[in-house]
């Protein structure tokens, strides 16, 4: 992953965090205040998984075959070891957040919303090909008055904020490594 992709990931996560905050602010609102087209797009923020996607294969291979240990620059060698460890911890946190999302948030929402209608509303191609459901439409007033949903969204907000902090730390760390390598040229 290059630095541009990292900045894109951070921007996507910032958008997700803002969307989740908006969902939290809608909790307890009356039906008149909850417009389904807006909620449809906001719901997608609640169920997005976190995937940073930093490819560490080359660095892991260098570690395994001993190439990292022969680097003469102690600062660079230590930083590369630290990068591997930090990325490993970040992936573990993503895995936990995504597990909770896939095992709690998504199953809960499958019982409470009509995802076909959401897909049709937010995606014109899907709407043209598949269309809207003939089954019960979404009852967002009930959803936004549900304490379990509020708790699920709150935990998702917590994870999104945690991931944002981790991604920004990774960005700073990669900038630092870039500076170290730039001094070597």
PDB file of C-alpha atoms in Angstrom:
ATOM      1  CA  UNK A   1       0.000   0.000   0.000  1.00  0.00           C
ATOM      2  CA  UNK A   2       1.414   3.355  -0.921  1.00  0.00           C
ATOM      3  CA  UNK A   3       0.964   6.578   1.003  1.00  0.00           C
ATOM      4  CA  UNK A   4      -1.836   7.770  -1.297  1.00  0.00           C
ATOM      5  CA  UNK A   5      -3.834   4.588  -0.594  1.00  0.00           C
ATOM      6  CA  UNK A   6      -3.209   5.044   3.115  1.00  0.00           C
ATOM      7  CA  UNK A   7      -4.583   8.587   2.974  1.00  0.00           C
ATOM      8  CA  UNK A   8      -7.631   7.253   1.089  1.00  0.00           C
ATOM      9  CA  UNK A   9      -8.179   4.604   3.783  1.00  0.00           C
ATOM     10  CA  UNK A  10      -7.995   7.267   6.474  1.00  0.00           C
ATOM     11  CA  UNK A  11     -10.472   9.456   4.569  1.00  0.00           C
ATOM     12  CA  UNK A  12     -12.858   6.500   4.124  1.00  0.00           C
ATOM     13  CA  UNK A  13     -12.638   5.762   7.840  1.00  0.00           C
ATOM     14  CA  UNK A  14     -13.279   9.414   8.658  1.00  0.00           C
ATOM     15  CA  UNK A  15     -16.402   9.314   6.465  1.00  0.00           C
ATOM     16  CA  UNK A  16     -17.508   6.112   8.195  1.00  0.00           C
ATOM     17  CA  UNK A  17     -16.963   7.646  11.638  1.00  0.00           C
ATOM     18  CA  UNK A  18     -18.988  10.722  10.705  1.00  0.00           C
ATOM     19  CA  UNK A  19     -21.776   8.522   9.299  1.00  0.00           C
ATOM     20  CA  UNK A  20     -21.895   6.452  12.478  1.00  0.00           C
ATOM     21  CA  UNK A  21     -22.002   9.617  14.588  1.00  0.00           C
ATOM     22  CA  UNK A  22     -25.001  10.755  12.547  1.00  0.00           C
ATOM     23  CA  UNK A  23     -26.718   7.414  13.177  1.00  0.00           C
ATOM     24  CA  UNK A  24     -26.094   7.867  16.898  1.00  0.00           C
ATOM     25  CA  UNK A  25     -27.669  11.327  16.752  1.00  0.00           C
ATOM     26  CA  UNK A  26     -30.813   9.868  15.130  1.00  0.00           C
ATOM     27  CA  UNK A  27     -31.403   7.472  18.033  1.00  0.00           C
ATOM     28  CA  UNK A  28     -34.798   8.115  19.578  1.00  0.00           C
ATOM     29  CA  UNK A  29     -35.957  10.522  16.827  1.00  0.00           C
ATOM     30  CA  UNK A  30     -39.523  10.334  15.607  1.00  0.00           C
ATOM     31  CA  UNK A  31     -40.489   8.888  12.233  1.00  0.00           C
ATOM     32  CA  UNK A  32     -40.933  12.373  10.757  1.00  0.00           C
ATOM     33  CA  UNK A  33     -37.283  13.165  11.417  1.00  0.00           C
ATOM     34  CA  UNK A  34     -35.935   9.951   9.912  1.00  0.00           C
ATOM     35  CA  UNK A  35     -35.909  10.007   6.129  1.00  0.00           C
ATOM     36  CA  UNK A  36     -35.356   6.544   4.674  1.00  0.00           C
ATOM     37  CA  UNK A  37     -33.037   7.597   1.839  1.00  0.00           C
ATOM     38  CA  UNK A  38     -30.662   9.223   4.278  1.00  0.00           C
ATOM     39  CA  UNK A  39     -30.840   6.326   6.723  1.00  0.00           C
ATOM     40  CA  UNK A  40     -30.195   3.759   3.984  1.00  0.00           C
ATOM     41  CA  UNK A  41     -26.833   5.280   3.186  1.00  0.00           C
ATOM     42  CA  UNK A  42     -26.011   5.789   6.868  1.00  0.00           C
ATOM     43  CA  UNK A  43     -26.710   2.122   7.685  1.00  0.00           C
ATOM     44  CA  UNK A  44     -23.934   1.123   5.292  1.00  0.00           C
ATOM     45  CA  UNK A  45     -21.436   3.004   7.482  1.00  0.00           C
ATOM     46  CA  UNK A  46     -22.460   0.876  10.465  1.00  0.00           C
ATOM     47  CA  UNK A  47     -21.732  -2.414   8.683  1.00  0.00           C
ATOM     48  CA  UNK A  48     -18.496  -1.534   6.857  1.00  0.00           C
ATOM     49  CA  UNK A  49     -15.545  -3.683   7.838  1.00  0.00           C
ATOM     50  CA  UNK A  50     -12.071  -2.300   8.500  1.00  0.00           C
ATOM     51  CA  UNK A  51      -9.290  -3.366   6.127  1.00  0.00           C
ATOM     52  CA  UNK A  52      -6.077  -1.422   6.126  1.00  0.00           C
ATOM     53  CA  UNK A  53      -4.326  -3.743   3.678  1.00  0.00           C
ATOM     54  CA  UNK A  54      -0.642  -2.973   4.220  1.00  0.00           C
ATOM     55  CA  UNK A  55       1.274  -5.714   2.390  1.00  0.00           C
ATOM     56  CA  UNK A  56       4.100  -6.828   4.650  1.00  0.00           C
ATOM     57  CA  UNK A  57       5.105  -9.926   2.672  1.00  0.00           C
ATOM     58  CA  UNK A  58       8.520  -8.663   1.544  1.00  0.00           C
ATOM     59  CA  UNK A  59       9.392  -7.345   4.975  1.00  0.00           C
ATOM     60  CA  UNK A  60       8.282 -10.597   6.646  1.00  0.00           C
ATOM     61  CA  UNK A  61      10.381 -12.596   4.192  1.00  0.00           C
ATOM     62  CA  UNK A  62      13.377 -10.383   4.950  1.00  0.00           C
ATOM     63  CA  UNK A  63      12.847 -11.004   8.653  1.00  0.00           C
ATOM     64  CA  UNK A  64      12.486 -14.765   8.203  1.00  0.00           C
ATOM     65  CA  UNK A  65      15.569 -15.191   6.046  1.00  0.00           C
ATOM     66  CA  UNK A  66      17.709 -12.934   8.245  1.00  0.00           C
ATOM     67  CA  UNK A  67      18.121 -10.067   5.786  1.00  0.00           C
ATOM     68  CA  UNK A  68      16.807  -7.507   8.284  1.00  0.00           C
ATOM     69  CA  UNK A  69      19.408  -8.436  10.866  1.00  0.00           C
ATOM     70  CA  UNK A  70      22.278  -7.543   8.513  1.00  0.00           C
ATOM     71  CA  UNK A  71      21.122  -3.951   8.024  1.00  0.00           C
ATOM     72  CA  UNK A  72      23.890  -1.685   9.306  1.00  0.00           C
ATOM     73  CA  UNK A  73      21.584   1.229  10.152  1.00  0.00           C
ATOM     74  CA  UNK A  74      20.297   0.395  13.627  1.00  0.00           C
ATOM     75  CA  UNK A  75      17.519   3.022  13.472  1.00  0.00           C
ATOM     76  CA  UNK A  76      16.209   1.631  10.177  1.00  0.00           C
ATOM     77  CA  UNK A  77      16.439  -1.992  11.337  1.00  0.00           C
ATOM     78  CA  UNK A  78      14.634  -1.225  14.615  1.00  0.00           C
ATOM     79  CA  UNK A  79      11.978   0.782  12.780  1.00  0.00           C
ATOM     80  CA  UNK A  80      11.304  -2.043  10.330  1.00  0.00           C
ATOM     81  CA  UNK A  81      10.930  -4.538  13.190  1.00  0.00           C
ATOM     82  CA  UNK A  82       8.570  -2.092  14.902  1.00  0.00           C
ATOM     83  CA  UNK A  83       6.566  -1.679  11.696  1.00  0.00           C
ATOM     84  CA  UNK A  84       6.000  -5.424  11.507  1.00  0.00           C
ATOM     85  CA  UNK A  85       4.850  -5.603  15.129  1.00  0.00           C
ATOM     86  CA  UNK A  86       2.613  -2.538  14.883  1.00  0.00           C
ATOM     87  CA  UNK A  87       0.988  -3.808  11.684  1.00  0.00           C
ATOM     88  CA  UNK A  88       0.372  -7.180  13.348  1.00  0.00           C
ATOM     89  CA  UNK A  89      -1.382  -5.495  16.296  1.00  0.00           C
ATOM     90  CA  UNK A  90      -3.404  -3.327  13.921  1.00  0.00           C
ATOM     91  CA  UNK A  91      -4.553  -6.384  11.954  1.00  0.00           C
ATOM     92  CA  UNK A  92      -5.560  -8.103  15.207  1.00  0.00           C
ATOM     93  CA  UNK A  93      -7.703  -5.107  16.208  1.00  0.00           C
ATOM     94  CA  UNK A  94      -9.294  -5.038  12.748  1.00  0.00           C
ATOM     95  CA  UNK A  95     -10.047  -8.739  13.053  1.00  0.00           C
ATOM     96  CA  UNK A  96     -11.782  -8.234  16.415  1.00  0.00           C
ATOM     97  CA  UNK A  97     -13.795  -5.249  15.145  1.00  0.00           C
ATOM     98  CA  UNK A  98     -14.798  -7.097  11.974  1.00  0.00           C
ATOM     99  CA  UNK A  99     -15.720 -10.221  13.932  1.00  0.00           C
ATOM    100  CA  UNK A 100     -18.061  -8.205  16.149  1.00  0.00           C
ATOM    101  CA  UNK A 101     -19.547  -6.502  13.104  1.00  0.00           C
ATOM    102  CA  UNK A 102     -20.170  -9.740  11.231  1.00  0.00           C
ATOM    103  CA  UNK A 103     -21.456 -11.649  14.244  1.00  0.00           C
ATOM    104  CA  UNK A 104     -23.561  -8.991  15.978  1.00  0.00           C
ATOM    105  CA  UNK A 105     -24.350  -5.924  13.852  1.00  0.00           C
ATOM    106  CA  UNK A 106     -25.115  -7.590  10.543  1.00  0.00           C
ATOM    107  CA  UNK A 107     -27.278 -10.431  11.966  1.00  0.00           C
ATOM    108  CA  UNK A 108     -29.208  -7.882  14.041  1.00  0.00           C
ATOM    109  CA  UNK A 109     -29.818  -5.667  11.007  1.00  0.00           C
ATOM    110  CA  UNK A 110     -30.859  -8.622   8.829  1.00  0.00           C
ATOM    111  CA  UNK A 111     -33.770  -9.110  11.230  1.00  0.00           C
ATOM    112  CA  UNK A 112     -34.709  -5.424  11.402  1.00  0.00           C
ATOM    113  CA  UNK A 113     -34.237  -3.904   7.946  1.00  0.00           C
ATOM    114  CA  UNK A 114     -34.897  -4.733   4.328  1.00  0.00           C
ATOM    115  CA  UNK A 115     -31.421  -4.714   2.794  1.00  0.00           C
ATOM    116  CA  UNK A 116     -32.821  -5.230  -0.703  1.00  0.00           C
ATOM    117  CA  UNK A 117     -34.630  -1.892  -0.471  1.00  0.00           C
ATOM    118  CA  UNK A 118     -31.496  -0.208   0.835  1.00  0.00           C
ATOM    119  CA  UNK A 119     -29.465  -1.621  -2.052  1.00  0.00           C
ATOM    120  CA  UNK A 120     -32.127  -0.552  -4.548  1.00  0.00           C
ATOM    121  CA  UNK A 121     -32.305   2.957  -3.114  1.00  0.00           C
ATOM    122  CA  UNK A 122     -28.551   3.624  -3.060  1.00  0.00           C
ATOM    123  CA  UNK A 123     -27.578   1.789  -6.276  1.00  0.00           C
ATOM    124  CA  UNK A 124     -29.323   2.673  -9.535  1.00  0.00           C
ATOM    125  CA  UNK A 125     -27.942  -0.340 -11.397  1.00  0.00           C
ATOM    126  CA  UNK A 126     -29.198  -2.716  -8.689  1.00  0.00           C
ATOM    127  CA  UNK A 127     -32.557  -0.902  -8.649  1.00  0.00           C
ATOM    128  CA  UNK A 128     -32.922  -1.343 -12.439  1.00  0.00           C
ATOM    129  CA  UNK A 129     -31.897  -5.009 -12.393  1.00  0.00           C
ATOM    130  CA  UNK A 130     -33.437  -6.311  -9.142  1.00  0.00           C
ATOM    131  CA  UNK A 131     -35.842  -3.626  -7.953  1.00  0.00           C
ATOM    132  CA  UNK A 132     -37.460  -3.028  -4.602  1.00  0.00           C
ATOM    133  CA  UNK A 133     -38.744  -5.747  -2.301  1.00  0.00           C
ATOM    134  CA  UNK A 134     -42.449  -6.506  -2.142  1.00  0.00           C
ATOM    135  CA  UNK A 135     -42.034  -7.484   1.501  1.00  0.00           C
ATOM    136  CA  UNK A 136     -42.362  -5.182   4.491  1.00  0.00           C
ATOM    137  CA  UNK A 137     -40.377  -1.983   4.145  1.00  0.00           C
ATOM    138  CA  UNK A 138     -38.014  -0.650   6.764  1.00  0.00           C
ATOM    139  CA  UNK A 139     -39.403   0.618  10.037  1.00  0.00           C
ATOM    140  CA  UNK A 140     -36.671   3.052  10.968  1.00  0.00           C
ATOM    141  CA  UNK A 141     -38.617   4.546  13.859  1.00  0.00           C
ATOM    142  CA  UNK A 142     -38.616   1.130  15.528  1.00  0.00           C
ATOM    143  CA  UNK A 143     -34.946   0.605  14.680  1.00  0.00           C
ATOM    144  CA  UNK A 144     -33.851   3.988  16.012  1.00  0.00           C
ATOM    145  CA  UNK A 145     -35.837   3.424  19.186  1.00  0.00           C
ATOM    146  CA  UNK A 146     -34.109   0.106  19.875  1.00  0.00           C
ATOM    147  CA  UNK A 147     -31.547   0.088  22.698  1.00  0.00           C
ATOM    148  CA  UNK A 148     -29.727  -2.949  21.316  1.00  0.00           C
ATOM    149  CA  UNK A 149     -29.225  -1.154  18.002  1.00  0.00           C
ATOM    150  CA  UNK A 150     -27.964   1.926  19.814  1.00  0.00           C
ATOM    151  CA  UNK A 151     -25.462  -0.208  21.739  1.00  0.00           C
ATOM    152  CA  UNK A 152     -24.301  -1.965  18.564  1.00  0.00           C
ATOM    153  CA  UNK A 153     -23.816   1.340  16.776  1.00  0.00           C
ATOM    154  CA  UNK A 154     -21.982   2.783  19.778  1.00  0.00           C
ATOM    155  CA  UNK A 155     -19.549  -0.136  19.792  1.00  0.00           C
ATOM    156  CA  UNK A 156     -19.030   0.318  16.044  1.00  0.00           C
ATOM    157  CA  UNK A 157     -18.278   4.005  16.653  1.00  0.00           C
ATOM    158  CA  UNK A 158     -15.746   3.008  19.302  1.00  0.00           C
ATOM    159  CA  UNK A 159     -14.022   0.636  16.873  1.00  0.00           C
ATOM    160  CA  UNK A 160     -14.048   3.240  14.084  1.00  0.00           C
ATOM    161  CA  UNK A 161     -12.415   5.824  16.344  1.00  0.00           C
ATOM    162  CA  UNK A 162      -9.859   3.284  17.527  1.00  0.00           C
ATOM    163  CA  UNK A 163      -9.056   2.310  13.940  1.00  0.00           C
ATOM    164  CA  UNK A 164      -8.708   5.973  12.973  1.00  0.00           C
ATOM    165  CA  UNK A 165      -6.156   6.495  15.740  1.00  0.00           C
ATOM    166  CA  UNK A 166      -4.284   3.357  14.689  1.00  0.00           C
ATOM    167  CA  UNK A 167      -4.298   4.295  11.001  1.00  0.00           C
ATOM    168  CA  UNK A 168      -3.061   7.798  11.763  1.00  0.00           C
ATOM    169  CA  UNK A 169      -0.259   6.369  13.918  1.00  0.00           C
ATOM    170  CA  UNK A 170       0.644   4.051  11.064  1.00  0.00           C
ATOM    171  CA  UNK A 171       0.667   7.015   8.683  1.00  0.00           C
ATOM    172  CA  UNK A 172       3.040   8.898  10.987  1.00  0.00           C
ATOM    173  CA  UNK A 173       5.230   5.842  11.332  1.00  0.00           C
ATOM    174  CA  UNK A 174       5.395   5.350   7.555  1.00  0.00           C
ATOM    175  CA  UNK A 175       6.233   9.041   7.097  1.00  0.00           C
ATOM    176  CA  UNK A 176       9.047   8.566   9.611  1.00  0.00           C
ATOM    177  CA  UNK A 177      10.351   5.535   7.702  1.00  0.00           C
ATOM    178  CA  UNK A 178      10.124   7.467   4.462  1.00  0.00           C
ATOM    179  CA  UNK A 179      12.252  10.224   6.031  1.00  0.00           C
ATOM    180  CA  UNK A 180      14.842   7.689   7.239  1.00  0.00           C
ATOM    181  CA  UNK A 181      15.052   6.100   3.797  1.00  0.00           C
ATOM    182  CA  UNK A 182      15.201   9.526   2.131  1.00  0.00           C
ATOM    183  CA  UNK A 183      18.294  10.378   4.189  1.00  0.00           C
ATOM    184  CA  UNK A 184      19.987   7.211   2.904  1.00  0.00           C
ATOM    185  CA  UNK A 185      19.820   8.293  -0.746  1.00  0.00           C
TER     186      UNK A 185
END
